[in-house]
XYZ file of C-alpha atoms in Angstrom:
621
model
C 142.347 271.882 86.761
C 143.682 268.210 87.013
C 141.488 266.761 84.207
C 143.635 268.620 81.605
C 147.082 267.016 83.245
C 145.745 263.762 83.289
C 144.453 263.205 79.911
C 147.519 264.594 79.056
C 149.456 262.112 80.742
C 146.950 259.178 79.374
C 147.445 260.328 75.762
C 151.501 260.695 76.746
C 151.195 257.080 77.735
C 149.392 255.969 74.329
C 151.922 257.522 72.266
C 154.521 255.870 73.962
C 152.575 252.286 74.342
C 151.820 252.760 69.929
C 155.720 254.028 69.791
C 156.974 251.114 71.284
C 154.514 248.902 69.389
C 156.073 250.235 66.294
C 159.148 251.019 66.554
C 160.417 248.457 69.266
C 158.227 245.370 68.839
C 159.914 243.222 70.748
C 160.791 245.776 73.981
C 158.768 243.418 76.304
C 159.706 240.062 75.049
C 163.462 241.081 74.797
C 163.429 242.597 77.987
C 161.680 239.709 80.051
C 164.082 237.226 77.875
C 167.346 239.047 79.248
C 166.109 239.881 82.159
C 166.376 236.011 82.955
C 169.471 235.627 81.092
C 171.077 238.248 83.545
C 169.257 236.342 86.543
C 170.216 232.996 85.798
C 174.206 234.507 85.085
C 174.030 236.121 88.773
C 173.773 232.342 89.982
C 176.677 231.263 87.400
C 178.917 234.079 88.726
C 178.090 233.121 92.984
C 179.427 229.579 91.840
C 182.147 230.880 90.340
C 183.471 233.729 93.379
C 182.481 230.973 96.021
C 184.438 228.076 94.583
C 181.349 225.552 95.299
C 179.133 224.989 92.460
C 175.813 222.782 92.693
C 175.733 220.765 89.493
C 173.212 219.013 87.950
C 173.607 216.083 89.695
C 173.617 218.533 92.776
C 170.104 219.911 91.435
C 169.102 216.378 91.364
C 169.446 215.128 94.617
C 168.430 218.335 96.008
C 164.593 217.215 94.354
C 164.694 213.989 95.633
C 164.778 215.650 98.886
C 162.163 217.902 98.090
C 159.787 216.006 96.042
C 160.872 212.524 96.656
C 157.549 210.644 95.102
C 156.955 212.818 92.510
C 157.697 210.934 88.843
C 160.911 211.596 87.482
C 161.114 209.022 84.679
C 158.312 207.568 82.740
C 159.995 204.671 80.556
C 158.063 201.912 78.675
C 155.229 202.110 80.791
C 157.314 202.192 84.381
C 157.625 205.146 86.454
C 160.772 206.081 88.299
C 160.645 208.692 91.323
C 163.328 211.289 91.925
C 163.727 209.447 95.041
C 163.766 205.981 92.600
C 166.562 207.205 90.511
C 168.342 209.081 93.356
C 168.595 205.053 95.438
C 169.148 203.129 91.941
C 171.730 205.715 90.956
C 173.628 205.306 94.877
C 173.776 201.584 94.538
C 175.341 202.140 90.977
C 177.943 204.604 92.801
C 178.446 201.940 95.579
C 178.931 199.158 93.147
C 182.632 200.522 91.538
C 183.419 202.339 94.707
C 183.104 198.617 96.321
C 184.380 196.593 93.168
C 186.223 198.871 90.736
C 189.392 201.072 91.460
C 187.746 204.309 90.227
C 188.908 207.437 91.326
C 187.434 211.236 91.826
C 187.947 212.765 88.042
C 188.366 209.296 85.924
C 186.526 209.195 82.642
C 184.437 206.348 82.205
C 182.768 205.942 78.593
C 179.240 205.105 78.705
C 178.241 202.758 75.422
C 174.137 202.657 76.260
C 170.905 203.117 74.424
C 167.649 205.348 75.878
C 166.825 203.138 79.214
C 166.872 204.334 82.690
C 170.261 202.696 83.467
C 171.567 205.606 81.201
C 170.722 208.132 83.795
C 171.922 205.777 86.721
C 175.248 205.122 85.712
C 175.592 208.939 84.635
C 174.481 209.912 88.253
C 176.257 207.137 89.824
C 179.515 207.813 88.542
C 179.071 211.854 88.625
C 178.496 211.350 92.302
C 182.027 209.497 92.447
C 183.117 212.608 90.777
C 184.278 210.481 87.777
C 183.411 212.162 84.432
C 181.632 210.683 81.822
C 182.082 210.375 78.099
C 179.241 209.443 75.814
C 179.484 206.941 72.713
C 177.130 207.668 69.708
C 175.748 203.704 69.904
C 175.276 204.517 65.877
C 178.732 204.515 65.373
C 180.895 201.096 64.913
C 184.203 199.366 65.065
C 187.129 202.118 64.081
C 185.425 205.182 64.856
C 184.084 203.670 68.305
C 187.957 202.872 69.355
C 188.543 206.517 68.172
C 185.814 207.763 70.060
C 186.770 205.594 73.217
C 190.339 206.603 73.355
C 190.342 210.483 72.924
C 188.341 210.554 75.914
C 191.042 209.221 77.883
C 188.505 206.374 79.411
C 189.704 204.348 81.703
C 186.589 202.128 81.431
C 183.790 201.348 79.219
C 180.477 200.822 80.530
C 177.842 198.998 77.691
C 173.911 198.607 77.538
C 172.782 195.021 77.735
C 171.058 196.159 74.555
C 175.016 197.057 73.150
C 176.686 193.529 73.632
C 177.572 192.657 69.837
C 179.004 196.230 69.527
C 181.145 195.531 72.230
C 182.439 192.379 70.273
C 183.362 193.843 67.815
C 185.680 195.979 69.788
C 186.891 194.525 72.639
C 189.923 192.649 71.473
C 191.356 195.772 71.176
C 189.974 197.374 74.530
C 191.431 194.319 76.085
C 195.074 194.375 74.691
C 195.032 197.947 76.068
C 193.408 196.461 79.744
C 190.407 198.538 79.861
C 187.772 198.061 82.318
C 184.871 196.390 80.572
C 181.377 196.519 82.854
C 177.910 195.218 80.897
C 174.538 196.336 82.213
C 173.441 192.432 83.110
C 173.280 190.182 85.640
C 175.433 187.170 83.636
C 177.179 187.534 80.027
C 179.093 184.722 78.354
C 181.896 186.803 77.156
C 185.168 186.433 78.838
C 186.890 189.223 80.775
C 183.886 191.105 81.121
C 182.493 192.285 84.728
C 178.894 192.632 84.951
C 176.882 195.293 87.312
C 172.963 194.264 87.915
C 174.271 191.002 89.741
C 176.170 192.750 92.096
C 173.723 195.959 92.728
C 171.945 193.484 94.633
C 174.489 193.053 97.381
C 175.350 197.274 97.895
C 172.807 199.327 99.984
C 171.222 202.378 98.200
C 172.641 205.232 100.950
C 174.600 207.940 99.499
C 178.410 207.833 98.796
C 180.522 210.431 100.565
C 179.834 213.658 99.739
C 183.016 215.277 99.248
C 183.674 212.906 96.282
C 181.230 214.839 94.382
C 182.056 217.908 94.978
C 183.295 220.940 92.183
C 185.269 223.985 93.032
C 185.503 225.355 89.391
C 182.544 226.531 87.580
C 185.346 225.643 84.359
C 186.161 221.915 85.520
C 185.167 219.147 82.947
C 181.900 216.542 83.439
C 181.630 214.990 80.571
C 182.322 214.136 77.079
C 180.044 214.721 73.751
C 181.102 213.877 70.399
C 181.074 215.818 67.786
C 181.981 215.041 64.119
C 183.182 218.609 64.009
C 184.358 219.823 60.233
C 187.153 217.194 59.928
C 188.176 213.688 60.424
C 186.780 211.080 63.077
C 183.922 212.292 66.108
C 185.720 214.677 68.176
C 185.332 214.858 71.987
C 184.051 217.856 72.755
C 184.499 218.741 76.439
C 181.512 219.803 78.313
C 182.198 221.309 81.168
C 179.958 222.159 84.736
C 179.108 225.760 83.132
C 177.591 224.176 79.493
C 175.408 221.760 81.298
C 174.409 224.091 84.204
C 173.426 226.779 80.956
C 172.294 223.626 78.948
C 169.845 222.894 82.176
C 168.208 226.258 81.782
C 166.902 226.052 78.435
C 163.375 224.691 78.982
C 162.703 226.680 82.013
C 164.210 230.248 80.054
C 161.284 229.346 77.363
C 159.145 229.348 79.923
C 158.822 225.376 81.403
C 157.488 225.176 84.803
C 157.535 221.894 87.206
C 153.887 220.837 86.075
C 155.909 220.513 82.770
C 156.103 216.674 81.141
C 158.475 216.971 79.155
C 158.827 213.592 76.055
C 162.034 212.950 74.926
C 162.870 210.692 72.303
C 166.002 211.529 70.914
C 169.241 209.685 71.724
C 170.562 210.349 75.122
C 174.658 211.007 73.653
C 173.116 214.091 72.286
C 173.795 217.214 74.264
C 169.957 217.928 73.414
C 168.788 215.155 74.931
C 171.024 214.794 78.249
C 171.515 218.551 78.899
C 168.635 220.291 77.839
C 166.205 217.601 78.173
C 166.788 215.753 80.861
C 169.132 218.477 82.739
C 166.156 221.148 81.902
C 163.597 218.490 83.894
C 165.617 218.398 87.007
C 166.104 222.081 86.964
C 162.240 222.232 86.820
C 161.774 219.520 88.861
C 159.164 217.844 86.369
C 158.449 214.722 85.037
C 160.367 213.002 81.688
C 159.037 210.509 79.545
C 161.670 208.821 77.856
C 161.556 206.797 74.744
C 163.798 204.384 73.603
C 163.856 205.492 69.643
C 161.990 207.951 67.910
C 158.428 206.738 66.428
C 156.532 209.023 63.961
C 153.564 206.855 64.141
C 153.771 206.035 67.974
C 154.938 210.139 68.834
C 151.161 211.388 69.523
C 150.107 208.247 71.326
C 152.209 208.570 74.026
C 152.122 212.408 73.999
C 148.250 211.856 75.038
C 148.795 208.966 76.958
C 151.377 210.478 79.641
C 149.653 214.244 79.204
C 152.781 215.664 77.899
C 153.114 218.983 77.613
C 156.863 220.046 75.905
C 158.376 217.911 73.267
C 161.707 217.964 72.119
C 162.833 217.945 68.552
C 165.156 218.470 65.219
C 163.993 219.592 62.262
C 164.260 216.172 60.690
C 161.792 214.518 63.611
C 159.060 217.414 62.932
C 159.282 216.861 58.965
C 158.789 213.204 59.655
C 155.905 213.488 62.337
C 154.398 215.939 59.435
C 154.448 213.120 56.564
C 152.439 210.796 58.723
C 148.935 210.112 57.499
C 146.611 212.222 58.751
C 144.215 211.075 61.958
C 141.686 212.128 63.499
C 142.080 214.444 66.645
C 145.519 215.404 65.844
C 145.214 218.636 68.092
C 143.535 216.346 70.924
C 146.751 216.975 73.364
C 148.420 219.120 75.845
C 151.469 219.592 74.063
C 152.084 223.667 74.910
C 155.687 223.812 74.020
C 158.533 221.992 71.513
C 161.762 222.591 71.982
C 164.992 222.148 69.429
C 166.746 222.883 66.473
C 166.595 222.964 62.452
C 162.862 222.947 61.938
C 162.829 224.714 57.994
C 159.720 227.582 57.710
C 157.680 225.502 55.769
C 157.548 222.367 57.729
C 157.056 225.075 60.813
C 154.254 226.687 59.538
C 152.748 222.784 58.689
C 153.591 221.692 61.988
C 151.330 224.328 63.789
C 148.721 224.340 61.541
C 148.220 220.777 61.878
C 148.702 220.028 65.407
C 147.406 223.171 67.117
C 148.974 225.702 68.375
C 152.039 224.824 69.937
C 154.838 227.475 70.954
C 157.752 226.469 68.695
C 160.872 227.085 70.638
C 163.826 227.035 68.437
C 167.167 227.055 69.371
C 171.091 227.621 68.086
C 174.223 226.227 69.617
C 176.810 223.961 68.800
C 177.860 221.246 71.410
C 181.225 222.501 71.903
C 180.569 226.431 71.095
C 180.348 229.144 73.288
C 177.440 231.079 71.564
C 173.734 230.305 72.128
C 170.760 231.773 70.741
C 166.828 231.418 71.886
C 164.011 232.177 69.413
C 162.156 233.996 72.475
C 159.629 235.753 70.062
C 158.753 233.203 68.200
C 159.232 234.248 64.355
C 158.756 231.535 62.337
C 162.424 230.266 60.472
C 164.661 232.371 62.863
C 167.003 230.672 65.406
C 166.903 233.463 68.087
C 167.523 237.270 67.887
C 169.905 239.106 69.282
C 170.114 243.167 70.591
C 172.614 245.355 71.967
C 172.371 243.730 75.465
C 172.385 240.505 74.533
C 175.496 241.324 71.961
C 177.398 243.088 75.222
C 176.820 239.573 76.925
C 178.063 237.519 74.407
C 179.351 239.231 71.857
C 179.697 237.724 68.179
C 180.261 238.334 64.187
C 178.605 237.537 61.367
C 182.010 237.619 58.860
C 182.514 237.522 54.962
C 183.183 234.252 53.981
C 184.540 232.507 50.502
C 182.464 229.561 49.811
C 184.565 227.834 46.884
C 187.767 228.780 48.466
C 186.378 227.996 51.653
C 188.061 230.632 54.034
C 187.105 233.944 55.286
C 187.603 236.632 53.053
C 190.571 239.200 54.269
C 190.620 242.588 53.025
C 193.895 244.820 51.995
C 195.144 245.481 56.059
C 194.928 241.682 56.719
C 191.166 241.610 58.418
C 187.854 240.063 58.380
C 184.712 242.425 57.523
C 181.535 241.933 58.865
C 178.875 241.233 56.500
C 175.542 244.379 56.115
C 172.410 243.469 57.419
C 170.328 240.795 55.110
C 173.967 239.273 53.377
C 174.983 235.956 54.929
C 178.114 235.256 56.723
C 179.877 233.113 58.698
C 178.881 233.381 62.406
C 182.349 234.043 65.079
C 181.970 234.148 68.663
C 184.281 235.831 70.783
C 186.311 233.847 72.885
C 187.119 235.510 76.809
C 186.689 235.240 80.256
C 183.111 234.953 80.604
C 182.628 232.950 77.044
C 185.086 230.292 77.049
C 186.048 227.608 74.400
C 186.826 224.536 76.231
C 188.005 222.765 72.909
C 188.438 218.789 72.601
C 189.977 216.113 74.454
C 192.924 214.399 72.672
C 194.585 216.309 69.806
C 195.224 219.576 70.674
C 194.958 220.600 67.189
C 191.327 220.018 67.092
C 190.657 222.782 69.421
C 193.107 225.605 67.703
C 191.757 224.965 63.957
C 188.186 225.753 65.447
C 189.589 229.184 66.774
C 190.062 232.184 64.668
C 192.770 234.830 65.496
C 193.558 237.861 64.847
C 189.899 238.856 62.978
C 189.968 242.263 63.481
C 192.754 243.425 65.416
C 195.665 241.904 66.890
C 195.428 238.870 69.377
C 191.545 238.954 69.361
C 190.443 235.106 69.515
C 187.066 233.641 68.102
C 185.358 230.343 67.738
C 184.212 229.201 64.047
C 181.009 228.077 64.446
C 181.291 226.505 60.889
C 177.710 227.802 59.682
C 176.597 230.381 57.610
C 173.838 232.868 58.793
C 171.633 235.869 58.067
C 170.633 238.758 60.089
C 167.869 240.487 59.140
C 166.768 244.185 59.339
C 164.867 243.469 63.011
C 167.987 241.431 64.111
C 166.560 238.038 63.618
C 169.426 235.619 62.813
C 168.305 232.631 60.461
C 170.481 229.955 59.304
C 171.786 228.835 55.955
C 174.185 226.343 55.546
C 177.364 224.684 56.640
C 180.440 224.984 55.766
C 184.057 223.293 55.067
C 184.070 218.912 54.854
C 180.727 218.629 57.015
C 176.841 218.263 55.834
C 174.158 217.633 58.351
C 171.809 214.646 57.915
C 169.116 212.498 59.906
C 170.145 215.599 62.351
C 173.394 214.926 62.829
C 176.639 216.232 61.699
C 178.546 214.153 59.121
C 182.517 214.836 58.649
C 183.597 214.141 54.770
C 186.668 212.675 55.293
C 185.902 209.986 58.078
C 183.338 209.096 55.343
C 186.372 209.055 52.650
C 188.743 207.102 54.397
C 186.242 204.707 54.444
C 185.516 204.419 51.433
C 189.132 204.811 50.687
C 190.189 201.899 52.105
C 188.526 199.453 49.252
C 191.856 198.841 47.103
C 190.665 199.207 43.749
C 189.462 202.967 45.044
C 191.967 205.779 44.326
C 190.101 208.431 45.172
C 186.682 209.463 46.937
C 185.277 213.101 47.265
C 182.257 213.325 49.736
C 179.719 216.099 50.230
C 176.093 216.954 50.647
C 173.299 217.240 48.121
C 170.537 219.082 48.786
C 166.620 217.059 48.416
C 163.796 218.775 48.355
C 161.230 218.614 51.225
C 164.149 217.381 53.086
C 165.711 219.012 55.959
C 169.964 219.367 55.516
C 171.762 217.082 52.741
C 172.147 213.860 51.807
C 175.804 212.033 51.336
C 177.047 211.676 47.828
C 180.395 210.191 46.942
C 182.316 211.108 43.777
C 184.880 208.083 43.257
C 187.864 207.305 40.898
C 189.053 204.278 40.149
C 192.224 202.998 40.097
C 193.985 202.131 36.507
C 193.002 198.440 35.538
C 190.585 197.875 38.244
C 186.741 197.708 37.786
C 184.074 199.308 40.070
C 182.657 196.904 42.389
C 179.196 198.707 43.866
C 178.308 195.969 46.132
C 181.979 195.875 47.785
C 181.318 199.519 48.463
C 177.416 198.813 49.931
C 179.177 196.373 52.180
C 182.140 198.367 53.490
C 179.841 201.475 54.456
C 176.955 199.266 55.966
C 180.024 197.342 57.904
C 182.073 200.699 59.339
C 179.466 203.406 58.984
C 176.531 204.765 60.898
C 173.135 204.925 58.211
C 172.704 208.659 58.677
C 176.700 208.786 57.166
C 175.928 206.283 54.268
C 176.628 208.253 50.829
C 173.221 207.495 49.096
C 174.825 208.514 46.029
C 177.748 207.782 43.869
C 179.263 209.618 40.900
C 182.012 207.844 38.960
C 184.669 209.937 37.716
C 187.840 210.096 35.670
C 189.325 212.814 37.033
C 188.930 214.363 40.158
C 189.134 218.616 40.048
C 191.033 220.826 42.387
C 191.244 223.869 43.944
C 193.999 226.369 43.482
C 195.213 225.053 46.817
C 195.239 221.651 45.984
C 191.662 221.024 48.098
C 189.256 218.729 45.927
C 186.664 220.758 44.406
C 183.193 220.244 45.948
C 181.224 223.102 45.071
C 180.756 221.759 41.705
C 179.492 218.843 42.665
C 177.268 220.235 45.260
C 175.688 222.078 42.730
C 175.321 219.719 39.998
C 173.711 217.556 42.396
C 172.532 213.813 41.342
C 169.895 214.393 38.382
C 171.324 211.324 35.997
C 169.328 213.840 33.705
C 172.017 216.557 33.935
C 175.422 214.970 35.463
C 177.503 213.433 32.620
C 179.100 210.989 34.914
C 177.676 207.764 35.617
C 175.349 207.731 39.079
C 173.904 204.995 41.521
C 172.115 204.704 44.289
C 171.757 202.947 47.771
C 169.451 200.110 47.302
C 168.937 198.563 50.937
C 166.438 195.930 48.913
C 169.348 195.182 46.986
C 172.400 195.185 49.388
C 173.764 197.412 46.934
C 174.050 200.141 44.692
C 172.323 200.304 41.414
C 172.406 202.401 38.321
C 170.410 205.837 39.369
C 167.597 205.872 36.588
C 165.670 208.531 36.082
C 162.622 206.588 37.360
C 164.533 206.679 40.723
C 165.376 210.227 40.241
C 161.327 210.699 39.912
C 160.143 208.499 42.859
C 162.859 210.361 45.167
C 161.280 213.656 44.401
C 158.233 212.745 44.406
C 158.880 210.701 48.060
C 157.900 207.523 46.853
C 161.600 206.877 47.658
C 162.033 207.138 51.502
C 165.449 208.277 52.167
């Protein structure tokens, strides 16, 4: 009698096992994913009812207690213990407690390169309680005052490595008495103090604990800079609940404390300090830390230190897929790569030729309040989202104006959210449990990135700037950005830091910057469109030498386009979408065009030979 009730039940349980496989695909994956979203935000919300929250720097010490010999830091062939670091980083807090006049909740801006020192200071001075800003090293003179000074810094801390940078500023950092401290023993500068000499003379015990201590899950720890959509690098304030969510990345993808995780981009980057090495402490694994990105060294050391999760940008997996080809390529342990802005094709490339490594792509500005996680694994999405996930953190995808550049409002004064498959700009909505925490300095930065009033009175969301696609299955994918930023080298580049620049040559009277797209090449380069100025001739190698001089190279305009007249919008904006579109075929624009010839410490006419070798890649850009 029970035969009949059982195979009914196994042939209930097939149905609903080849039901779910077709019409909810991703049940399992989605549910396991949120399942240790809504764990990890139990944690988020203790810290925040009990008023004490454990930080990363809390996380830290807590495994060099618990595995105090195990490698924390492999760096140019030296390994650093958790227990290493944790000394090294005392002495460092001992050092300005003893010889500085830091207090709990200064900002001290960190100028430094990828070296352990990096991490030292950070952990020194977070253990202080001092909060830390850090300088893009990339970026020079002007914009590195900027940058200093809308943190609020009271002091600037600088890499051995960083010395002529400093030069070049400090004139100014003295007239304003700040706090100058090199990474060396002796410099011959004077007015500057120097740290490894007197490291030698503090002991390595721990500073008092209560100095380190945060009561507010909300309460700032450092400062990232972003170029934003307008004007100079903006500092974005990060505060204890981005880098505690920042921490959890590797581990929600699935890292585990065996994990070695090789990181080679620049340590300013949120990807690098929070997800990287705040998602190795959270672990509790092992780092390998490289100084500068190498396509041709990137496999070498993946095989030499076993490493088994690499970070990325699109840009670094293009380049790593342009090398020649070797033998053994899959001859590693790499399981797992982690980042941002990989395109489908170089994706697909990537896995074919390297093995089969879990590509774990991610979504999230360093200032925003919306993250996504490409759980599944579809090849060109950043992350999908579901009903859950949307209750959690709940966003828009909104019509959006590209040549006005503004949302589109209908008849009673609202957005409208874009169908399925259209793209749109992607809101987030700002509350209680998704905060903005906006920009140090001008407050104005931090209202122009919030939208209000979208769909009914008083609502509040954050403009992520970028366009996006949902598809059908609820897959988001990128597109494009918006407004006076393109994104090159992977980073963002703001249009009219790059104009005032350029703007500043006196025969100039105008300059329109934007991004062309090149094929094969992840995000857009920087082209210029330039007038001159009535009875003053174009000097190309004046312009080479003022954007080499004040610029960063991944913000260099490889492109010019000489103009008579520069066109409007009806609201008196320059006109870029032209230009975008017209691009820099010498074939097709009217308007004279050069190019950036580093060979040449100039720029030159842009042939149609160059045109050719570009697209072909003979050109490297």
């Amino acid at each position: 009698m029970a035969l009949p009730w059982i195979a009914a039940g196994l042939a209930g349980l097939l149905a609903l096992h080849f039901l779910q496989k077709t019409c909810f695909p991703y049940f399992w994956a989605d549910l396991i994913y949120l399942l240790k979203v809504v764990r990890y935000g139990l944690r988020i919300e203790i810290y925040k009812r009990t008023g004490s929250v454990v930080t990363v720097v809390d996380n830290f010490m807590e495994q060099a207690r618990r595995v105090p010999n195990k490698p924390f830091l492999i760096y140019q062939e030296q390994v650093y213990t958790y227990r290493d670091v944790d000394r090294r980083s005392n002495q460092v807090a001992q050092v300005f407690m003893k010889y500085s006049p830091l207090e709990k909740e200064d900002t001290v801006a960190m100028l430094m390169s990828n070296e352990p020192d990096f991490l030292n200071v950070w952990f020194g001075l977070a253990k202080l309680g001092c909060r830390l800003a850090f300088l893009n090293y990339n970026i020079r003179s002007r914009s590195l005052l900027h940058c200093f000074h809308s943190s609020g810094a009271k002091m600037l801390i600088v890499g051995a490595d960083m010395v002529e940078t400093l030069e070049e500023i400090l004139p100014n950092l003295q007239e304003d008495n700040i706090s100058v401290w090199v990474m060396a023993k002796e410099v011959s500068i004077k007015g500057v103090n120097t740290i490894l000499d007197k490291l030698e003379h503090v002991t390595d015990k721990p500073v008092p604990q209560h100095l380190r201590h945060v009561s507010s899950i909300r309460a700032a720890t450092l400062y990232i800079f972003t170029s934003g959509t307008t004007g100079l690098p903006k500092a974005a304030l990060i505060s204890q609940l981005q880098t505690l969510k920042g921490a959890a990345g590797i581990w929600a993808f699935g890292g585990t404390e065996d994990d070695i995780v090789y990181i080679t981009l620049p340590l300013y980057h949120s990807a690098a300090s929070l997800i990287g090495i705040g998602g190795s402490i959270y672990l509790g694994a092992t780092c390998v830390l490289k100084k500068k990105f190498s396509a041709s060294q990137f496999w070498i050391d993946c095989k030499k230190h076993n490493v088994t999760v690499v970070q990325y940008i699109g840009e670094l997996c293009r380049y790593l897929c342009n090398q020649p080809l070797k033998e053994g390529e899959k001859d590693h342990k790499v399981r797992m790569a982690v980042g941002n802005g990989v395109r489908s094709d170089v994706w697909k490339e990537f896995i074919r030729r390297f093995g089969d490594i879990k590509m774990c792509e991610l979504y999230g500005a360093t200032e925003g309040n919306i993250c996504f996680m490409n759980h599944t694994g579809k090849i060109g999405s950043v992350g999908r989202s579901n009903i859950f996930y949307k209750l959690l953190f709940p966003f828009e995808l909104i019509k959006y104006d590209i040549q006005k550049d503004e949302p589109i409002i209908n008849e009673q004064g609202w957005c409208e959210r874009v169908k399925k498959g259209e793209t749109g700009l992607l809101i987030s909505q700002v509350n209680k449990n998704n905060p903005f925490f906006g920009y140090a300095g001008n407050k104005n930065h931090t209202t122009k990135k919030l939208l209000c009033n979208v769909f009914r009175k008083g609502d509040v969301y954050f403009n992520t700037g970028d366009l996006m696609v949902q598809d059908s299955e609820n897959f988001l994918y990128f597109r494009d950005r918006i407004g006076d930023t393109f994104r090159w080298k992977g980073e963002n580049v703001a249009t009219t830091e790059v104009a005032d620049i350029i703007g500043m040559l006196n025969f100039i009277q105008e300059a329109n910057i934007y991004g062309v797209a090149i094929p094969e090449h992840e995000g857009k380069v920087g082209m210029a469109s330039i007038i001159v100025k009535a009875n003053e001739t174009l000097d190309v190698k004046t312009i080479y030498e003022q954007i080499v001089t004040y610029l960063p190279g991944y913000a260099r305009p490889r492109f010019l386009r000489l103009q008579e007249n520069m066109e409007m919008t009806g609201t008196f904006k320059q006109q870029k979408f032209r230009l975008v579109e017209q691009g820099f075929n010498p074939s097709a624009v009217p308007d004279p065009l050069y190019f950036l010839d580093d060979s040449e410490k100039s720029y030159v006419p842009l042939t149609k030979d160059i045109y050719d070798k570009i697209l072909s890649g003979q050109i490297k850009l």
